[in-house]
Amino acid sequence: MKLVTYIGLVTRRLWAKRGVLVGSLLGSTLVIALLVVVPLYQDSVKAVDLRFSLESALAEEVDATAFVQTTSYTAGEATNNRDLITGLHSTILEEWYPTYVERIQTREFFVIPTGGFVDWIALGEEWKEEKAAIELANSQLAQTEEPQEIPNPPYPTPPQEALQVRMFTSPTIEDQLEVVAGEWPAVLLDAPAGDSSAPLPVVVGAEMAELGQLDVGDVFILKPFSGLPQVFELVEVAAVVAPVDSGAKIWGVDDPMRMVYLPQETFDAWTSPVFVTAVEDPWLRGNRGLTNLTATQRWIMDFEPTALQFEEVAAVRGAIANFRARVAQDSGGLIAANTLLPVLLDAFDVRSVTVGGPILAILALVVGGALYFLIYTSALTLEREGPEIALLKTRGASTWQTTGIHLAQSAVVAAVAAAAAPQVARLLV
């Protein structure tokens, strides 16, 4: 019964002094909110700085890249590399790098015209007839007669100041280009049916077509910058194209208007020997194809600034380090992966320290001032309640009872302030 009477007394005091207690409540709420604001505000400033830094950074600073260069490109190795990067990207980096593009680019080729001053196809046909005639004459010689020597095949050689181009392909190459003239060629995995010496259909950039004076249906020869004399390819312009977006990341620093393109599947097939009927080839070659090509296979992973939250900075650092290590390990050191994002995050950390210190100092002064006024007003309130405390004691209240009354009303104020302060802090931030 005494407990019920005691609680009733506390309740009546709370209601009687509601004006003073509301003031204490507001002051307590403000002080607690300011204490919460200090880390919240500091983190908010850092988060805004991080977002601004990421969104204003160049793509070269935040995108992740992986690449491998081979002096003898093969479709099998390229597929293994692709599977490796695709798997590691999806398991480690996809959260912050949701998309990526792949590109394959070769070293330079010489463009050798088939007409003009030197008709290399006609020369090959003439040499083939001459070779057959010499072989027939040699077969009819007497044993004492010296056989006639067969001349070397007239393999095409580039003219002086020959036009040089690079070959480019990608699993998504058709999505990156729009056809200006002609039609995109169908995938060709073997020698053309019916005539194994028929030209290989290729696609050329509009500026390359202009420089080489080429149009749909024109035939020319592509010969690697270095390699065996018999490694070259007779090609035909199937389409002239222009980039859908010349600023797309897939192009890098290269000009998409000045390259030769093949579908990915055709490129993979024709970078290995393509067996043909030798008698149909003007140079009597038993196989065609651009073998032993030097090519670079590269992946560009697009960074999404809005995907990286302030609290994930350490996580993305670890993911990048893990990705680089796994790529190097699983590829046997052949594929290199890199991104400059950790450098940007290091600079952000330095700014966070230099900016965070003054913020903490200023907010500490604000919190200290608020605490001072709260303690001061609490002391004044307690001093004003002196007569009331004396009255309670004259009526038989013990020291613990009077103290308990004030502790109880203070606990109510503190509990309400603690519950409301975080929300107030968020609104302030």
Coordinates of C-alpha atoms in Angstrom, one line a residue:
M1 CA 0.0 0.0 0.0
K2 CA 2.9 2.3 0.8
L3 CA 4.3 1.7 -2.7
V4 CA 1.0 2.7 -4.3
T5 CA 0.9 5.8 -2.2
Y6 CA 4.5 6.6 -3.1
I7 CA 3.9 6.2 -6.8
G8 CA 0.8 8.4 -6.6
L9 CA 2.9 11.1 -4.8
V10 CA 5.5 10.9 -7.6
T11 CA 2.8 11.2 -10.2
R12 CA 1.2 14.2 -8.6
R13 CA 4.6 15.9 -8.3
L14 CA 5.3 15.3 -12.0
W15 CA 2.0 16.8 -13.0
A16 CA 2.3 19.8 -10.6
K17 CA 5.8 20.6 -11.9
R18 CA 5.1 19.7 -15.5
G19 CA 6.3 23.1 -16.7
V20 CA 9.7 22.8 -15.1
L21 CA 10.0 19.1 -16.1
V22 CA 9.1 19.9 -19.7
G23 CA 11.9 22.4 -19.8
S24 CA 14.2 19.9 -18.3
L25 CA 13.0 17.3 -20.8
L26 CA 13.7 19.6 -23.7
G27 CA 17.2 20.4 -22.4
S28 CA 18.0 16.8 -21.7
T29 CA 16.8 15.8 -25.1
L30 CA 18.9 18.4 -26.8
V31 CA 22.0 17.4 -24.9
I32 CA 21.6 13.7 -25.7
A33 CA 20.8 14.6 -29.3
L34 CA 24.0 16.6 -29.5
L35 CA 26.0 13.7 -28.2
V36 CA 24.4 11.5 -30.8
V37 CA 24.9 14.2 -33.5
V38 CA 28.7 14.3 -33.1
P39 CA 29.4 10.9 -34.7
L40 CA 26.3 11.1 -37.0
Y41 CA 27.3 14.4 -38.4
Q42 CA 30.9 13.4 -38.8
D43 CA 29.9 10.3 -40.7
S44 CA 27.4 12.3 -42.8
V45 CA 30.1 14.7 -43.9
K46 CA 32.3 11.8 -44.8
A47 CA 29.6 10.1 -46.7
V48 CA 28.8 13.2 -48.7
D49 CA 32.5 13.7 -49.4
L50 CA 32.8 10.1 -50.5
R51 CA 29.8 10.2 -52.8
F52 CA 31.1 13.5 -54.4
S53 CA 34.6 12.1 -54.8
L54 CA 33.3 8.9 -56.5
E55 CA 30.8 10.6 -58.8
S56 CA 33.3 13.3 -59.9
A57 CA 36.1 10.8 -60.5
L58 CA 37.1 9.8 -64.0
A59 CA 36.2 6.4 -65.2
E60 CA 39.9 5.5 -65.4
E61 CA 40.2 6.2 -61.7
V62 CA 37.4 3.9 -60.4
D63 CA 36.8 1.3 -63.1
A64 CA 38.5 -2.1 -62.7
T65 CA 40.4 -3.7 -65.6
A66 CA 41.9 -7.0 -66.3
F67 CA 44.0 -7.9 -69.3
V68 CA 46.2 -10.6 -70.9
Q69 CA 48.4 -10.2 -73.9
T70 CA 49.4 -13.3 -76.0
T71 CA 51.8 -13.7 -78.9
S72 CA 49.8 -16.6 -80.2
Y73 CA 46.1 -16.1 -79.7
T74 CA 43.9 -19.2 -79.4
A75 CA 40.2 -19.5 -78.9
G76 CA 40.7 -22.1 -76.1
E77 CA 42.9 -19.9 -74.0
A78 CA 40.6 -16.9 -74.6
T79 CA 37.5 -18.9 -73.4
N80 CA 39.3 -20.0 -70.3
N81 CA 40.4 -16.4 -69.5
R82 CA 36.8 -15.3 -70.1
D83 CA 35.4 -17.9 -67.8
L84 CA 37.9 -17.1 -65.1
I85 CA 37.2 -13.3 -65.1
T86 CA 33.4 -13.8 -65.3
G87 CA 33.4 -16.2 -62.3
L88 CA 35.6 -14.0 -60.1
H89 CA 33.7 -10.9 -61.1
S90 CA 30.3 -12.4 -60.2
T91 CA 31.5 -13.7 -56.8
I92 CA 33.7 -10.8 -55.6
L93 CA 33.1 -7.5 -57.4
E94 CA 29.6 -7.6 -58.9
E95 CA 28.1 -5.7 -55.9
W96 CA 30.1 -2.5 -56.8
Y97 CA 31.0 -3.3 -60.4
P98 CA 27.6 -4.6 -61.8
T99 CA 28.5 -4.6 -65.5
Y100 CA 31.6 -5.2 -67.6
V101 CA 32.6 -5.3 -71.3
E102 CA 35.2 -7.5 -73.0
R103 CA 37.4 -6.5 -76.0
I104 CA 40.0 -8.3 -78.0
Q105 CA 42.3 -6.3 -80.2
T106 CA 45.2 -7.5 -82.4
R107 CA 48.5 -5.8 -83.4
E108 CA 48.6 -4.0 -86.7
F109 CA 47.8 -5.5 -90.1
F110 CA 49.0 -4.1 -93.4
V111 CA 46.2 -3.5 -96.0
I112 CA 47.4 -4.8 -99.3
P113 CA 45.2 -3.9 -102.4
T114 CA 44.5 -6.8 -104.8
G115 CA 44.3 -4.6 -107.8
G116 CA 46.2 -1.5 -108.9
F117 CA 49.8 -1.8 -109.8
V118 CA 50.2 -5.3 -108.4
D119 CA 47.4 -7.8 -108.8
W120 CA 48.5 -10.4 -106.2
I121 CA 45.7 -12.9 -107.0
A122 CA 46.5 -12.8 -110.7
L123 CA 50.3 -13.2 -109.9
G124 CA 49.4 -16.2 -107.7
E125 CA 47.4 -17.8 -110.4
E126 CA 50.2 -17.2 -113.0
W127 CA 52.7 -18.7 -110.6
K128 CA 50.5 -21.8 -110.0
E129 CA 50.3 -22.4 -113.8
E130 CA 54.0 -21.8 -114.2
K131 CA 54.7 -24.2 -111.4
A132 CA 52.5 -26.9 -113.0
A133 CA 54.2 -26.4 -116.3
I134 CA 57.7 -26.6 -114.8
E135 CA 56.8 -29.8 -112.9
L136 CA 55.4 -31.3 -116.1
A137 CA 58.6 -30.4 -118.0
N138 CA 60.8 -31.7 -115.3
S139 CA 59.0 -35.0 -115.3
Q140 CA 59.8 -35.4 -119.0
L141 CA 63.5 -34.7 -118.7
A142 CA 66.2 -37.3 -119.3
Q143 CA 68.2 -38.3 -116.3
T144 CA 71.2 -36.4 -117.5
E145 CA 69.3 -33.1 -117.9
E146 CA 69.2 -30.5 -115.1
P147 CA 65.6 -29.9 -113.8
Q148 CA 64.3 -26.4 -113.9
E149 CA 64.0 -24.6 -110.6
I150 CA 60.5 -23.7 -109.4
P151 CA 60.2 -20.1 -108.3
N152 CA 59.0 -19.2 -104.8
P153 CA 55.3 -18.3 -104.4
P154 CA 54.6 -14.6 -104.9
Y155 CA 53.2 -14.0 -101.4
P156 CA 51.7 -10.5 -101.1
T157 CA 54.0 -7.8 -99.7
P158 CA 52.8 -4.5 -98.5
P159 CA 53.4 -1.4 -100.6
Q160 CA 55.3 1.6 -99.4
E161 CA 53.4 3.6 -96.8
A162 CA 50.8 0.9 -96.6
L163 CA 47.6 1.5 -94.6
Q164 CA 47.8 -0.1 -91.2
V165 CA 44.8 -1.2 -89.2
R166 CA 44.0 -3.4 -86.2
M167 CA 41.4 -6.1 -85.9
F168 CA 38.8 -5.8 -83.1
T169 CA 36.2 -8.1 -81.7
S170 CA 34.1 -8.7 -78.7
P171 CA 31.3 -11.0 -77.5
T172 CA 29.0 -8.0 -77.8
I173 CA 30.6 -6.4 -80.9
E174 CA 27.4 -6.2 -82.9
D175 CA 25.7 -4.2 -80.1
Q176 CA 28.5 -1.6 -80.3
L177 CA 28.3 -0.9 -84.0
E178 CA 25.7 0.3 -86.4
V179 CA 25.8 -0.7 -90.1
V180 CA 26.2 2.2 -92.5
A181 CA 26.4 0.1 -95.7
G182 CA 26.1 -3.6 -96.5
E183 CA 25.1 -6.3 -93.9
W184 CA 26.7 -7.7 -90.9
P185 CA 28.3 -11.1 -92.0
A186 CA 27.1 -14.4 -90.7
V187 CA 29.4 -16.5 -88.5
L188 CA 32.0 -18.4 -90.6
L189 CA 33.7 -21.3 -88.8
D190 CA 35.3 -23.0 -91.8
A191 CA 36.4 -22.2 -95.2
P192 CA 33.7 -20.9 -97.5
A193 CA 31.6 -23.7 -99.0
G194 CA 32.1 -24.4 -102.7
D195 CA 35.3 -22.4 -103.0
S196 CA 37.7 -22.6 -100.2
S197 CA 39.7 -19.7 -101.7
A198 CA 36.8 -17.3 -101.5
P199 CA 37.4 -14.1 -99.4
L200 CA 36.7 -14.0 -95.7
P201 CA 33.8 -11.5 -95.0
V202 CA 34.9 -8.6 -92.7
V203 CA 33.5 -5.4 -91.4
V204 CA 35.4 -2.1 -91.7
G205 CA 35.1 1.2 -89.9
A206 CA 33.8 4.1 -92.0
E207 CA 37.0 6.1 -91.8
M208 CA 39.1 3.1 -92.6
A209 CA 36.9 2.5 -95.7
E210 CA 37.5 6.1 -96.8
L211 CA 41.2 5.9 -96.3
G212 CA 41.5 2.6 -98.2
Q213 CA 38.9 3.7 -100.8
L214 CA 36.9 0.6 -100.0
D215 CA 33.3 -0.2 -100.5
V216 CA 31.0 -3.1 -99.9
G217 CA 32.1 -6.0 -102.0
D218 CA 35.7 -4.8 -102.4
V219 CA 38.5 -7.4 -101.8
F220 CA 41.9 -6.8 -100.2
I221 CA 44.5 -8.6 -98.3
L222 CA 45.3 -8.4 -94.6
K223 CA 48.8 -9.3 -93.6
P224 CA 50.1 -9.2 -90.0
F225 CA 52.8 -6.7 -89.2
S226 CA 55.2 -9.5 -88.4
G227 CA 55.0 -13.2 -89.2
L228 CA 55.6 -15.8 -91.8
P229 CA 55.3 -14.8 -95.5
Q230 CA 52.5 -17.2 -96.1
V231 CA 50.3 -15.9 -93.2
F232 CA 47.9 -13.4 -94.7
E233 CA 44.2 -13.4 -95.5
L234 CA 42.1 -12.5 -98.5
V235 CA 39.1 -10.6 -97.2
E236 CA 36.0 -8.9 -98.6
V237 CA 34.1 -5.9 -97.2
A238 CA 30.7 -7.2 -96.1
A239 CA 29.7 -4.0 -94.2
V240 CA 30.8 -0.5 -93.4
V241 CA 30.1 0.5 -89.8
A242 CA 30.2 3.4 -87.3
P243 CA 30.1 3.1 -83.5
V244 CA 26.8 3.5 -81.7
D245 CA 28.7 5.5 -79.0
S246 CA 32.2 6.6 -79.9
G247 CA 32.8 7.4 -76.2
A248 CA 31.9 4.0 -74.9
K249 CA 34.4 2.5 -72.5
I250 CA 35.0 -0.5 -74.8
W251 CA 36.9 1.6 -77.3
G252 CA 39.4 3.0 -74.8
V253 CA 41.8 5.3 -76.7
D254 CA 41.2 3.6 -80.0
D255 CA 39.3 5.0 -82.9
P256 CA 36.4 2.6 -83.8
M257 CA 36.1 4.2 -87.2
R258 CA 39.5 3.0 -88.2
M259 CA 39.4 -0.8 -87.4
V260 CA 38.5 -4.1 -89.0
Y261 CA 35.9 -6.2 -87.2
L262 CA 34.9 -9.8 -87.2
P263 CA 32.2 -11.7 -85.2
Q264 CA 33.7 -13.2 -82.0
E265 CA 33.1 -16.8 -83.2
T266 CA 34.6 -16.1 -86.7
F267 CA 37.6 -14.5 -85.1
D268 CA 38.2 -17.5 -82.8
A269 CA 37.9 -19.9 -85.7
W270 CA 40.1 -18.0 -88.1
T271 CA 43.0 -17.5 -85.7
S272 CA 43.6 -21.2 -86.0
P273 CA 44.5 -23.0 -89.2
V274 CA 41.5 -23.3 -91.5
F275 CA 42.2 -26.2 -93.9
V276 CA 41.4 -25.7 -97.5
T277 CA 41.8 -27.5 -100.8
A278 CA 45.3 -26.4 -101.9
V279 CA 44.6 -26.5 -105.6
E280 CA 41.9 -23.8 -105.1
D281 CA 44.3 -21.4 -103.4
P282 CA 46.3 -19.1 -105.8
W283 CA 49.4 -19.8 -103.7
L284 CA 48.7 -23.5 -103.2
R285 CA 48.5 -23.2 -99.4
G286 CA 47.0 -26.1 -97.5
N287 CA 45.4 -23.9 -94.9
R288 CA 44.3 -20.4 -94.4
G289 CA 43.8 -18.4 -91.2
L290 CA 45.6 -15.6 -89.2
T291 CA 47.6 -17.8 -86.9
N292 CA 50.1 -16.8 -84.2
L293 CA 48.5 -13.4 -83.8
T294 CA 49.6 -11.0 -81.0
A295 CA 46.3 -9.9 -79.4
T296 CA 45.2 -8.3 -76.1
Q297 CA 42.1 -9.5 -74.3
R298 CA 40.8 -6.9 -71.9
W299 CA 37.9 -6.6 -69.5
I300 CA 36.6 -3.2 -68.3
M301 CA 34.4 -3.4 -65.2
D302 CA 32.1 -0.4 -64.7
F303 CA 32.1 1.1 -61.2
E304 CA 28.7 2.2 -59.8
P305 CA 29.3 5.1 -57.4
T306 CA 25.8 4.9 -55.8
A307 CA 26.5 1.2 -54.9
L308 CA 29.3 2.0 -52.5
Q309 CA 28.1 3.1 -49.1
F310 CA 30.3 4.8 -46.5
E311 CA 30.3 1.8 -44.2
E312 CA 31.4 -0.5 -47.1
V313 CA 34.8 1.3 -47.8
A314 CA 36.8 -1.4 -45.9
A315 CA 34.7 -4.1 -47.6
V316 CA 35.4 -2.9 -51.2
R317 CA 39.1 -2.5 -50.4
G318 CA 39.2 -6.1 -49.3
A319 CA 37.2 -7.3 -52.3
I320 CA 39.6 -5.5 -54.8
A321 CA 42.6 -7.0 -53.1
N322 CA 41.0 -10.4 -53.1
F323 CA 40.0 -10.1 -56.8
R324 CA 43.5 -9.1 -57.9
A325 CA 45.1 -11.9 -55.9
R326 CA 42.7 -14.5 -57.2
V327 CA 43.1 -13.4 -60.8
A328 CA 46.9 -13.6 -60.6
Q329 CA 46.8 -17.0 -58.8
D330 CA 44.1 -18.7 -60.9
S331 CA 45.7 -17.5 -64.2
G332 CA 49.2 -18.5 -63.2
G333 CA 50.3 -14.8 -63.4
L334 CA 49.2 -14.4 -67.0
I335 CA 46.3 -12.0 -66.3
A336 CA 46.8 -8.7 -64.6
A337 CA 44.0 -6.9 -62.8
N338 CA 44.0 -3.4 -61.4
T339 CA 42.0 -0.4 -60.3
L340 CA 42.9 3.0 -58.9
L341 CA 39.9 3.1 -56.6
P342 CA 42.0 2.2 -53.5
V343 CA 44.2 5.3 -54.2
L344 CA 41.1 7.5 -54.3
L345 CA 39.8 5.9 -51.1
D346 CA 43.2 6.5 -49.4
A347 CA 43.0 10.2 -50.3
F348 CA 39.4 10.2 -48.9
D349 CA 40.8 8.8 -45.6
V350 CA 43.3 11.6 -45.3
R351 CA 40.6 14.2 -45.9
S352 CA 38.4 12.4 -43.3
V353 CA 41.1 12.8 -40.6
T354 CA 41.9 16.4 -41.4
V355 CA 38.2 17.5 -41.7
G356 CA 36.9 15.2 -38.9
G357 CA 39.1 16.7 -36.2
P358 CA 37.8 20.3 -36.4
I359 CA 34.2 19.0 -36.7
L360 CA 34.6 17.1 -33.4
A361 CA 36.2 20.1 -31.7
I362 CA 33.4 22.4 -32.7
L363 CA 30.7 20.0 -31.7
A364 CA 32.4 19.3 -28.4
L365 CA 32.2 23.0 -27.6
V366 CA 28.5 23.0 -28.4
V367 CA 27.8 19.9 -26.3
G368 CA 29.9 21.3 -23.4
G369 CA 27.9 24.5 -23.5
A370 CA 24.6 22.6 -23.5
L371 CA 25.7 20.4 -20.6
Y372 CA 26.7 23.5 -18.6
F373 CA 23.3 25.2 -19.0
L374 CA 21.5 21.9 -18.2
I375 CA 23.5 21.4 -15.0
Y376 CA 23.1 25.0 -14.1
T377 CA 19.3 25.0 -14.5
S378 CA 19.0 21.7 -12.7
A379 CA 20.9 23.2 -9.7
L380 CA 18.6 26.2 -9.7
T381 CA 15.5 23.9 -9.8
L382 CA 16.9 21.9 -6.9
E383 CA 17.6 25.0 -4.9
R384 CA 14.0 26.3 -5.5
E385 CA 12.7 22.9 -4.1
G386 CA 14.5 23.3 -0.8
P387 CA 11.5 24.5 1.2
E388 CA 9.4 21.7 -0.2
I389 CA 12.0 19.1 0.8
A390 CA 12.1 20.6 4.3
L391 CA 8.3 20.4 4.5
L392 CA 8.4 16.7 3.5
K393 CA 10.9 16.0 6.2
T394 CA 8.8 17.7 8.9
R395 CA 5.9 15.4 7.9
G396 CA 8.1 12.3 8.6
A397 CA 9.6 11.7 5.1
S398 CA 13.0 10.1 5.3
T399 CA 16.1 11.2 3.3
W400 CA 15.8 8.1 1.0
Q401 CA 12.1 8.9 0.3
T402 CA 12.8 12.5 -0.7
T403 CA 15.7 11.5 -2.8
G404 CA 13.7 8.7 -4.4
I405 CA 11.0 11.2 -5.4
H406 CA 13.5 13.3 -7.2
L407 CA 15.3 10.3 -8.7
A408 CA 12.0 8.9 -10.0
Q409 CA 11.0 12.1 -11.7
S410 CA 14.5 12.5 -13.1
A411 CA 14.4 8.9 -14.4
V412 CA 11.1 9.7 -16.2
V413 CA 12.6 12.8 -17.8
A414 CA 15.8 10.9 -18.8
A415 CA 14.0 7.9 -20.2
V416 CA 11.7 10.1 -22.4
A417 CA 14.7 12.2 -23.5
A418 CA 16.8 9.1 -24.3
A419 CA 14.0 7.7 -26.5
A420 CA 13.4 11.0 -28.4
A421 CA 17.0 12.2 -28.7
P422 CA 18.1 9.8 -31.6
Q423 CA 15.2 10.9 -33.7
V424 CA 15.9 14.5 -33.0
A425 CA 19.6 13.9 -33.9
R426 CA 18.7 12.4 -37.2
L427 CA 16.5 15.4 -38.0
L428 CA 19.3 17.8 -37.1
V429 CA 21.8 15.9 -39.3

